[in-house]
PDB file of C-alpha atoms in Angstrom:
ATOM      1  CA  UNK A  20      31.928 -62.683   0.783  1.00 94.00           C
ATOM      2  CA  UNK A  21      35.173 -62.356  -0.932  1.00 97.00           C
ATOM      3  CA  UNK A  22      36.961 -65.517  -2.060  1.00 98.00           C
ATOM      4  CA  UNK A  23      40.158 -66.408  -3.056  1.00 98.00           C
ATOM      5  CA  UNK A  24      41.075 -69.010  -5.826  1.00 97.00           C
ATOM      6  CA  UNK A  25      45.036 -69.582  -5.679  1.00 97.00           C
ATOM      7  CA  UNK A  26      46.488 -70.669  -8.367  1.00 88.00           C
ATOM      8  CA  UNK A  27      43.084 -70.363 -10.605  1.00 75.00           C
ATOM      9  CA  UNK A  28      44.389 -71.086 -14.281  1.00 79.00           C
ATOM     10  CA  UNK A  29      42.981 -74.837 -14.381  1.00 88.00           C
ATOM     11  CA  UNK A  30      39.286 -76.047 -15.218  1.00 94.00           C
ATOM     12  CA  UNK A  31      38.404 -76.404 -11.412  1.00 96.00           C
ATOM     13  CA  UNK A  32      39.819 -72.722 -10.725  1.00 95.00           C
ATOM     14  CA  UNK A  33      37.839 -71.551 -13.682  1.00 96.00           C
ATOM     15  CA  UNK A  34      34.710 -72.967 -13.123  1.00 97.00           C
ATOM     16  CA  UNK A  35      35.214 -72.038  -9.268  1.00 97.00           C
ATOM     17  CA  UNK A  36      35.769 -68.086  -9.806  1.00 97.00           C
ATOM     18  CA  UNK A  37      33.008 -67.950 -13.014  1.00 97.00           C
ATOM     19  CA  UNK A  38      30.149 -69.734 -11.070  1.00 97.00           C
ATOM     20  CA  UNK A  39      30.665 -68.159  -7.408  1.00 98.00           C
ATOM     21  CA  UNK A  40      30.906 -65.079  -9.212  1.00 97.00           C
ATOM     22  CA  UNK A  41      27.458 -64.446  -9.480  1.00 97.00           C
ATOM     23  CA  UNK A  42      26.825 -64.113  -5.752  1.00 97.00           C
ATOM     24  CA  UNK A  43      30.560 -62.785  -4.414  1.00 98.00           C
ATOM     25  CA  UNK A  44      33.508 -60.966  -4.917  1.00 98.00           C
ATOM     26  CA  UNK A  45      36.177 -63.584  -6.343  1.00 98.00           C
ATOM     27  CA  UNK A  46      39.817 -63.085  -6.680  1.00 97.00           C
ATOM     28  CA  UNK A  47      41.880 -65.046  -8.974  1.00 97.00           C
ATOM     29  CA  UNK A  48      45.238 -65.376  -7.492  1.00 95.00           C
ATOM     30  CA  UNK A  49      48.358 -66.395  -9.532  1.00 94.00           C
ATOM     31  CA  UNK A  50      52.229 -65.743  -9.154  1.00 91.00           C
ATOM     32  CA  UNK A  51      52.478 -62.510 -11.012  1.00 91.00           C
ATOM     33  CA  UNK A  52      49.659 -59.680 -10.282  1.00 93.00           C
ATOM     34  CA  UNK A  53      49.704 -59.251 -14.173  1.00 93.00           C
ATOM     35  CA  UNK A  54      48.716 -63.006 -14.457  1.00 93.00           C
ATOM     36  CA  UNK A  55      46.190 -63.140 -12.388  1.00 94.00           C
ATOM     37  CA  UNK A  56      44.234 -59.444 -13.724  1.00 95.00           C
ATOM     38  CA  UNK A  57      44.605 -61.006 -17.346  1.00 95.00           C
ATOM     39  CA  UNK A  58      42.569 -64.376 -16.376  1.00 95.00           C
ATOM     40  CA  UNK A  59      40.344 -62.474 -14.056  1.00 96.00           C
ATOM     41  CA  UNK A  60      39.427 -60.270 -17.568  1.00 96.00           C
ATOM     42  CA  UNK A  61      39.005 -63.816 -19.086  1.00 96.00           C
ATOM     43  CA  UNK A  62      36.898 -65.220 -16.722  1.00 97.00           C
ATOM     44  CA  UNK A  63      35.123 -62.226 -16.412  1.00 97.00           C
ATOM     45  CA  UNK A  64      33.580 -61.988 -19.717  1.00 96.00           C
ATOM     46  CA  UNK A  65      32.495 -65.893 -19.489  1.00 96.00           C
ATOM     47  CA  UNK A  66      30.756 -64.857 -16.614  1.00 97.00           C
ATOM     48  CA  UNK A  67      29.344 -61.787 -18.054  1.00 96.00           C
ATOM     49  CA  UNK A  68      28.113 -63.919 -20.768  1.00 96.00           C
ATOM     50  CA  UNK A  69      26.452 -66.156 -18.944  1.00 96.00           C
ATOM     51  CA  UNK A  70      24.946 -64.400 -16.094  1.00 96.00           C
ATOM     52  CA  UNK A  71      24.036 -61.578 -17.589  1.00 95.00           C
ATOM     53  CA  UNK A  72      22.287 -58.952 -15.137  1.00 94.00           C
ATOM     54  CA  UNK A  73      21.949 -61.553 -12.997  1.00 94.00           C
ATOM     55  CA  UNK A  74      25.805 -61.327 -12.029  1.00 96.00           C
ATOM     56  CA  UNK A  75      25.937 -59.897  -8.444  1.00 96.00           C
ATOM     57  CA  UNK A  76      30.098 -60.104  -7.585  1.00 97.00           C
ATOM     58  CA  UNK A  77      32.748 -59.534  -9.172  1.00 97.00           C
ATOM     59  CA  UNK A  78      36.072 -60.661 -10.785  1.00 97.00           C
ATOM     60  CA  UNK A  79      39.086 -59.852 -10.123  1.00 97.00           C
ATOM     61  CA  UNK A  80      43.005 -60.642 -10.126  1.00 96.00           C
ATOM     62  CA  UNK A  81      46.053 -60.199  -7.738  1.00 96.00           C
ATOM     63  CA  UNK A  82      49.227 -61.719  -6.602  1.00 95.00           C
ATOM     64  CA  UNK A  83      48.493 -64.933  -4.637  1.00 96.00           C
ATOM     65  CA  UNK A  84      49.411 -63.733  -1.281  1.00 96.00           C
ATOM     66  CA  UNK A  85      47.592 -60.326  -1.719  1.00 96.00           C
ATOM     67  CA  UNK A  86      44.263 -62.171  -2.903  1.00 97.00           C
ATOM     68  CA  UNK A  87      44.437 -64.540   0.153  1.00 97.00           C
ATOM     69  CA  UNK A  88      45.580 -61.114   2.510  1.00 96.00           C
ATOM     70  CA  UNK A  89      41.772 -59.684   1.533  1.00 97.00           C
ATOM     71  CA  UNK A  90      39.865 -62.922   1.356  1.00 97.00           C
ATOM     72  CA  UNK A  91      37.580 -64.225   3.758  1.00 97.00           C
ATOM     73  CA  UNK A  92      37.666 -68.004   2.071  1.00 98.00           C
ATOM     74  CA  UNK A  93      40.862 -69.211   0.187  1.00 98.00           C
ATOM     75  CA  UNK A  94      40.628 -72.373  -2.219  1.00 98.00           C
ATOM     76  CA  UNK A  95      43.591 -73.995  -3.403  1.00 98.00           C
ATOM     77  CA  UNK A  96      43.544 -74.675  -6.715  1.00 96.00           C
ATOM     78  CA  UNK A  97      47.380 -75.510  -6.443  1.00 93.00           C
ATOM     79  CA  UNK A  98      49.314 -78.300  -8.235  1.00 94.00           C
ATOM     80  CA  UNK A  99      49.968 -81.162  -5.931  1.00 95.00           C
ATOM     81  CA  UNK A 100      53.586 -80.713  -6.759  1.00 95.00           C
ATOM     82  CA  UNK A 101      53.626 -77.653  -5.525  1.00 95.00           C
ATOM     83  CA  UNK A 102      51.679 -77.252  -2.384  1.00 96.00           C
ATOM     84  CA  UNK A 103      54.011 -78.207   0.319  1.00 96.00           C
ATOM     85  CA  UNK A 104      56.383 -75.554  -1.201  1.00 95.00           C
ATOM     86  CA  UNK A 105      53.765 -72.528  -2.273  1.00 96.00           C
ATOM     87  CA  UNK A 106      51.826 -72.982   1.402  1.00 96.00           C
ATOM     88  CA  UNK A 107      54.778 -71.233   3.698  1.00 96.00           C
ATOM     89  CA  UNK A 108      54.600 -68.325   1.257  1.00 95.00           C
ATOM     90  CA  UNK A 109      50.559 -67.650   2.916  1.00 96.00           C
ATOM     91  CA  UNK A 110      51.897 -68.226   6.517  1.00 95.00           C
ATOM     92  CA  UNK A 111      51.784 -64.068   7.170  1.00 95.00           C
ATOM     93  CA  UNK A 112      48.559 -63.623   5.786  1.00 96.00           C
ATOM     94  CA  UNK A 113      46.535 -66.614   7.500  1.00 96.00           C
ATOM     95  CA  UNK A 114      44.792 -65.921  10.639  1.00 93.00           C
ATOM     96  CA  UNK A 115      41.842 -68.149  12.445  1.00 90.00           C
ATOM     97  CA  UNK A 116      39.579 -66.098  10.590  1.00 94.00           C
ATOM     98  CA  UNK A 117      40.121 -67.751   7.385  1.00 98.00           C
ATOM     99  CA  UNK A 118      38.647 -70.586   5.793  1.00 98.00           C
ATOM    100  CA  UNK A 119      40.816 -72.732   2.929  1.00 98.00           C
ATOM    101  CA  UNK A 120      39.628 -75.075   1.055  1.00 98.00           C
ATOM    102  CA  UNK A 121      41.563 -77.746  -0.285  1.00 98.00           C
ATOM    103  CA  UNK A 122      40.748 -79.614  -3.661  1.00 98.00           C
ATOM    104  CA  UNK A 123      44.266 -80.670  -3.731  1.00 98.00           C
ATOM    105  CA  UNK A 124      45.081 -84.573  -4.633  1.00 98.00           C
ATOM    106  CA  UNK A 125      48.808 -86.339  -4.279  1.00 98.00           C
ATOM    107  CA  UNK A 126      48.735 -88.953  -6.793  1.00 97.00           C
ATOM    108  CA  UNK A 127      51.531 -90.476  -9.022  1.00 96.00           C
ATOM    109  CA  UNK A 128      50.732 -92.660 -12.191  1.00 95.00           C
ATOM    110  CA  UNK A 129      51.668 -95.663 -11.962  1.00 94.00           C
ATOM    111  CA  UNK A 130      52.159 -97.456 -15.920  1.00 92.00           C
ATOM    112  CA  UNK A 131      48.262 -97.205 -16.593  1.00 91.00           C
ATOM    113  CA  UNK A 132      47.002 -96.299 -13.532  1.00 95.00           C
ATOM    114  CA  UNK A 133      46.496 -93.981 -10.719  1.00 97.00           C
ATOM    115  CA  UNK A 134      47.719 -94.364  -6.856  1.00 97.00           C
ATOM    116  CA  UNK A 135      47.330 -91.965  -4.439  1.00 98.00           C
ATOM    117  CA  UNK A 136      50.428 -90.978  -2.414  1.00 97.00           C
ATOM    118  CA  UNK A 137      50.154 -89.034   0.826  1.00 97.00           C
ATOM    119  CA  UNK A 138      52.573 -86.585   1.549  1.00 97.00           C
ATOM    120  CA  UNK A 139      55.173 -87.361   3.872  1.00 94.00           C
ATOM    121  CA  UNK A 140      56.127 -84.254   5.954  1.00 89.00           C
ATOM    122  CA  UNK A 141      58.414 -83.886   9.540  1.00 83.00           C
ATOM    123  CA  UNK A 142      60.689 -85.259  11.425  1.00 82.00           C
ATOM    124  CA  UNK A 143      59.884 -88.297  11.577  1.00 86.00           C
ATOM    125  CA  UNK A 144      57.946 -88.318   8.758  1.00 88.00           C
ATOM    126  CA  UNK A 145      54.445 -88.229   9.252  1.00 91.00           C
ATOM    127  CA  UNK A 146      51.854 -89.209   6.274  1.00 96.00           C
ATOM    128  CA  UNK A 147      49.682 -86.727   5.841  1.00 97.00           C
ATOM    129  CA  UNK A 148      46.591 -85.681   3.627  1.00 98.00           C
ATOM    130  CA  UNK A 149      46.664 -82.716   1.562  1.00 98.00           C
ATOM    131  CA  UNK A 150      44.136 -81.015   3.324  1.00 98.00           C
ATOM    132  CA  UNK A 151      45.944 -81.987   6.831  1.00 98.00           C
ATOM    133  CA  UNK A 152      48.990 -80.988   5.105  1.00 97.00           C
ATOM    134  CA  UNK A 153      47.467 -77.869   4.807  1.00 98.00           C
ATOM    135  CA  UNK A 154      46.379 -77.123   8.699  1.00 97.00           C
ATOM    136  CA  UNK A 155      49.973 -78.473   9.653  1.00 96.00           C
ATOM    137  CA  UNK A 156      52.349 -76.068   7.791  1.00 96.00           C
ATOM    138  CA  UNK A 157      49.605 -73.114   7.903  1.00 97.00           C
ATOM    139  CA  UNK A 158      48.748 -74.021  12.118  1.00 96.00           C
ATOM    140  CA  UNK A 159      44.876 -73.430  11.279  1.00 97.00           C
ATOM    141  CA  UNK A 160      41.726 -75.804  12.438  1.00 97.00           C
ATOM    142  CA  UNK A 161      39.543 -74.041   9.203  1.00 98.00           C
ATOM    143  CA  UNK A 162      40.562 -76.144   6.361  1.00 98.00           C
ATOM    144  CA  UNK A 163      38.103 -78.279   4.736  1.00 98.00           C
ATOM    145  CA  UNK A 164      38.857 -81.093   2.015  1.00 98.00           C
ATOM    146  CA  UNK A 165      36.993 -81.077  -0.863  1.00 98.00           C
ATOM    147  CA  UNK A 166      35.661 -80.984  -4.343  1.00 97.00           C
ATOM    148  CA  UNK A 167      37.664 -83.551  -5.062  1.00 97.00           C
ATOM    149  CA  UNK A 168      35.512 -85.414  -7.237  1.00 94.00           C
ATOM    150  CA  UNK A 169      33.627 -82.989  -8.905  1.00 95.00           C
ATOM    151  CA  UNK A 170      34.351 -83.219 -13.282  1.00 95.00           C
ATOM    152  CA  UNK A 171      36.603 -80.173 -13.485  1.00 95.00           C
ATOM    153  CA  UNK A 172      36.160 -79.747 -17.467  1.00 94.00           C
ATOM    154  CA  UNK A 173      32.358 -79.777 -16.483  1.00 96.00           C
ATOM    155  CA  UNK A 174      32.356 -77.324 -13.830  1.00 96.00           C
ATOM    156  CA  UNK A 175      34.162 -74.607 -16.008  1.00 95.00           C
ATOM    157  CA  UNK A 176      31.562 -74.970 -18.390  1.00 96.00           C
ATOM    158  CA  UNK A 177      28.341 -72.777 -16.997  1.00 96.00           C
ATOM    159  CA  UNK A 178      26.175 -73.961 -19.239  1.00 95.00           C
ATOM    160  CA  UNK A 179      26.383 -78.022 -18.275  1.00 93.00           C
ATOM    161  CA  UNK A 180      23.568 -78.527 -15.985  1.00 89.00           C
ATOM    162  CA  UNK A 181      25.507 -80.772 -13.139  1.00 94.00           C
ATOM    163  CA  UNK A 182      24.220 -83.256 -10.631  1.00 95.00           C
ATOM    164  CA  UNK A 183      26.746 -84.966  -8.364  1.00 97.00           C
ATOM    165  CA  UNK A 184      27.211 -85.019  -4.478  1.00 97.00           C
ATOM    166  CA  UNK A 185      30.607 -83.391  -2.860  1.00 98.00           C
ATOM    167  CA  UNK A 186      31.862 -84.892   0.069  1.00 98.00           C
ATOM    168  CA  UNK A 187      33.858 -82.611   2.660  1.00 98.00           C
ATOM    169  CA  UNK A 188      35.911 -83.251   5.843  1.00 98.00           C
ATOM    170  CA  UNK A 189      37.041 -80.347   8.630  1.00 98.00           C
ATOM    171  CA  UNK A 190      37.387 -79.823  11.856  1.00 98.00           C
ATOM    172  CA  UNK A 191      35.633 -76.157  12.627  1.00 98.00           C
ATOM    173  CA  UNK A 192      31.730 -76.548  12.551  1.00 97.00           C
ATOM    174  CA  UNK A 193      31.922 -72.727  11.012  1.00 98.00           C
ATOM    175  CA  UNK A 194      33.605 -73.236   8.194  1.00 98.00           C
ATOM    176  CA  UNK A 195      32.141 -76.860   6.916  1.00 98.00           C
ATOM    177  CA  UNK A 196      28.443 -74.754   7.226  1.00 98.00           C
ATOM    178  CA  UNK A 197      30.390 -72.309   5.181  1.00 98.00           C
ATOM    179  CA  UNK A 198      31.503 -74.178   2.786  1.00 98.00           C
ATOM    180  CA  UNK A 199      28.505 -76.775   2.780  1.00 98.00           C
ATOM    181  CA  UNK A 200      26.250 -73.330   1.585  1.00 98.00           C
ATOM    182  CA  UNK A 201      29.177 -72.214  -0.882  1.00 98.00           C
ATOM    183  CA  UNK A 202      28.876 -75.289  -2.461  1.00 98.00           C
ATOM    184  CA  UNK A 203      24.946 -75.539  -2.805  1.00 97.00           C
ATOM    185  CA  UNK A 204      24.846 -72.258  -4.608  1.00 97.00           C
ATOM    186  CA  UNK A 205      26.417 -74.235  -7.696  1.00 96.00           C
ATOM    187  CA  UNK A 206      23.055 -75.678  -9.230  1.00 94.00           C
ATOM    188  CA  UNK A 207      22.541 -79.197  -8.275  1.00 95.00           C
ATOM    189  CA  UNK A 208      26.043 -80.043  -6.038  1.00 97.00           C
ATOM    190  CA  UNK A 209      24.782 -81.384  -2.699  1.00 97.00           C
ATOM    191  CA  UNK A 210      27.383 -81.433  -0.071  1.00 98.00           C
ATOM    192  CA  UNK A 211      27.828 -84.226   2.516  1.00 98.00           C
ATOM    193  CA  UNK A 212      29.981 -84.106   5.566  1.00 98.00           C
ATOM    194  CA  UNK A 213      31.593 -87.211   5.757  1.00 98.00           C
ATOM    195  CA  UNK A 214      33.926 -86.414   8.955  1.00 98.00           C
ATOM    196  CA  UNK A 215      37.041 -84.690  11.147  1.00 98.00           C
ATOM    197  CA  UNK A 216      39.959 -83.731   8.733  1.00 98.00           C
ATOM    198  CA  UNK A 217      41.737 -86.864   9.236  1.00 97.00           C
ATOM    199  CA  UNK A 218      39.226 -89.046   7.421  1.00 98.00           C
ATOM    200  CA  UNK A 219      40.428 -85.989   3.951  1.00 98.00           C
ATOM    201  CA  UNK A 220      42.725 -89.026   2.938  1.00 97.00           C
ATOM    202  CA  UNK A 221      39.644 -91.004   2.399  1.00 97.00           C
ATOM    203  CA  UNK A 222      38.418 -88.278   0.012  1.00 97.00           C
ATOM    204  CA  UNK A 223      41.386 -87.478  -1.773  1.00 98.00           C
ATOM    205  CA  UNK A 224      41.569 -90.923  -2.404  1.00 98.00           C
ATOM    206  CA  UNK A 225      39.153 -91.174  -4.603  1.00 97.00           C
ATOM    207  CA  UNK A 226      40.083 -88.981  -6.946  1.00 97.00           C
ATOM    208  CA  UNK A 227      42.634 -91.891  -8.434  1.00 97.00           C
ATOM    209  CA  UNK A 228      39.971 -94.091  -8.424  1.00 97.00           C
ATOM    210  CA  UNK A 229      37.255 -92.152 -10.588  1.00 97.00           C
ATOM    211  CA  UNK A 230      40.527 -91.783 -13.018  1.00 96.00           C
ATOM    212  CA  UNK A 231      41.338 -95.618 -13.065  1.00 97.00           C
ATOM    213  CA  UNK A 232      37.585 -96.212 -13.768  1.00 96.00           C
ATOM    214  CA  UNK A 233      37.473 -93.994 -16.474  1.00 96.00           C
ATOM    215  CA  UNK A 234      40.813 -95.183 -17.739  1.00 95.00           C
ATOM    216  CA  UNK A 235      39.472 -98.899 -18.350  1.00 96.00           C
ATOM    217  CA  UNK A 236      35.775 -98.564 -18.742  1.00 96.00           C
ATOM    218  CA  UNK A 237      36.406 -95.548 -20.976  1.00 94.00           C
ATOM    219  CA  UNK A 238      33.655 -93.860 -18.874  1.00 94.00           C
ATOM    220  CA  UNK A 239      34.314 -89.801 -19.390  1.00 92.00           C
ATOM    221  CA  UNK A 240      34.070 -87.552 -16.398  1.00 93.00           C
ATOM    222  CA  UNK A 241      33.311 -90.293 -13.940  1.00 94.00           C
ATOM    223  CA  UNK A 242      32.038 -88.771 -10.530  1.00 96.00           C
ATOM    224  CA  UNK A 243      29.663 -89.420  -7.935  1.00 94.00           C
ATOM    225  CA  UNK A 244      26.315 -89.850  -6.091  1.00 93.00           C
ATOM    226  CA  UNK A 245      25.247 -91.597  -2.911  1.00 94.00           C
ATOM    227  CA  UNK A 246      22.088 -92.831  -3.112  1.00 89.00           C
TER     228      UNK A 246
END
């Protein structure tokens, strides 16, 4: 399977790209070709590292648009700032073959805290999810919300033994089995379906809310597990 991480120069991109790498062919997508080759080298040798012979894909780098063009699963590993204006750029390479996944949260800081802030998109304006942001401006069913609460700073480092659950939300059956066994090939991340796309709100929502608790409880990489 090749996959797609747009956007890939954070912790979650990292740990994304270096940890699927040892079953598929990732692509680290960024604005500039050169951009994206020079991280993919990066990641490449952390992967190398780790992995050793057991590393069956591969890394590699490309202009955003030209990784999603050739990938059969696209993750967008985009600032929230920026998503509403980077998505029409991926409208010629999208087709209903194509899976996206959207870790994407709109939040603001408030003084101390964290609030979450939908996006607010049409004519009238509608208040929308990132992830149904995403199947609105892109016109696909195949985008599924999640890793939202997943320690980023944890998951780029492969040699942190992690243990938390992922919820997801989507629409196409396909593509949350997809990305239910995408995510269950990281070591101990259990996915749960927890509904349509419209309920992605409820996901992305708690993003803020790990922050705030870690903000005054001084608890460090707060995440979660249902139990």
């Amino acid at each position: 399977m090749k996959i797609a991480i747009l956007g890939g120069t954070g912790d979650l991109g990292r740990g994304l790209v270096t940890r699927w790498a040892k079953f598929h062919d990732v692509i680290v997508g960024s604005r500039s070709e050169e951009k994206g080759k020079a991280l993919a080298d990066e990641y490449r040798q952390i992967a190398e590292k780790h992995f050793g012979s057991e590393l069956k894909g591969s890394i590699q780098g490309a202009e955003n648009t030209q990784a999603a063009k050739v990938s059969d699963v696209i993750v967008l590993t985009i600032p929230q700032e920026y998503l509403l204006g980077f998505l029409p750029t991926l409208k010629p390479v999208i087709d209903q073959n194509k899976i996206l996944i959207s870790p994407v949260v709109p939040m603001q800081k408030v003084n101390k805290h964290f609030v979450y802030t939908p996006y607010s998109i049409g004519e009238p304006p509608r208040s929308l999810s990132a992830g149904e942001a995403v199947s609105t401006i892109l016109r696909t069913n195949r985008v599924v919300s999640a890793f939202h609460t997943v320690p980023a700073r944890k998951l780029a480092q492969l040699e942190l033994t992690l243990d938390y659950d992922i919820p997801l939300a989507g629409d196409d059956k396909d593509a949350i089995q997809v990305v239910s066994d995408l995510i269950r090939q990281i070591p101990n991340l259990k996915p749960l379906y927890a509904g349509p796309l419209s309920v992605s709100n409820l996901l992305e929502s708690i993003t803020p809310f790990l922050l705030n608790l870690s903000i005054y409880n001084k608890i460090k990489d707060p995440s979660i597990k249902v139990c």
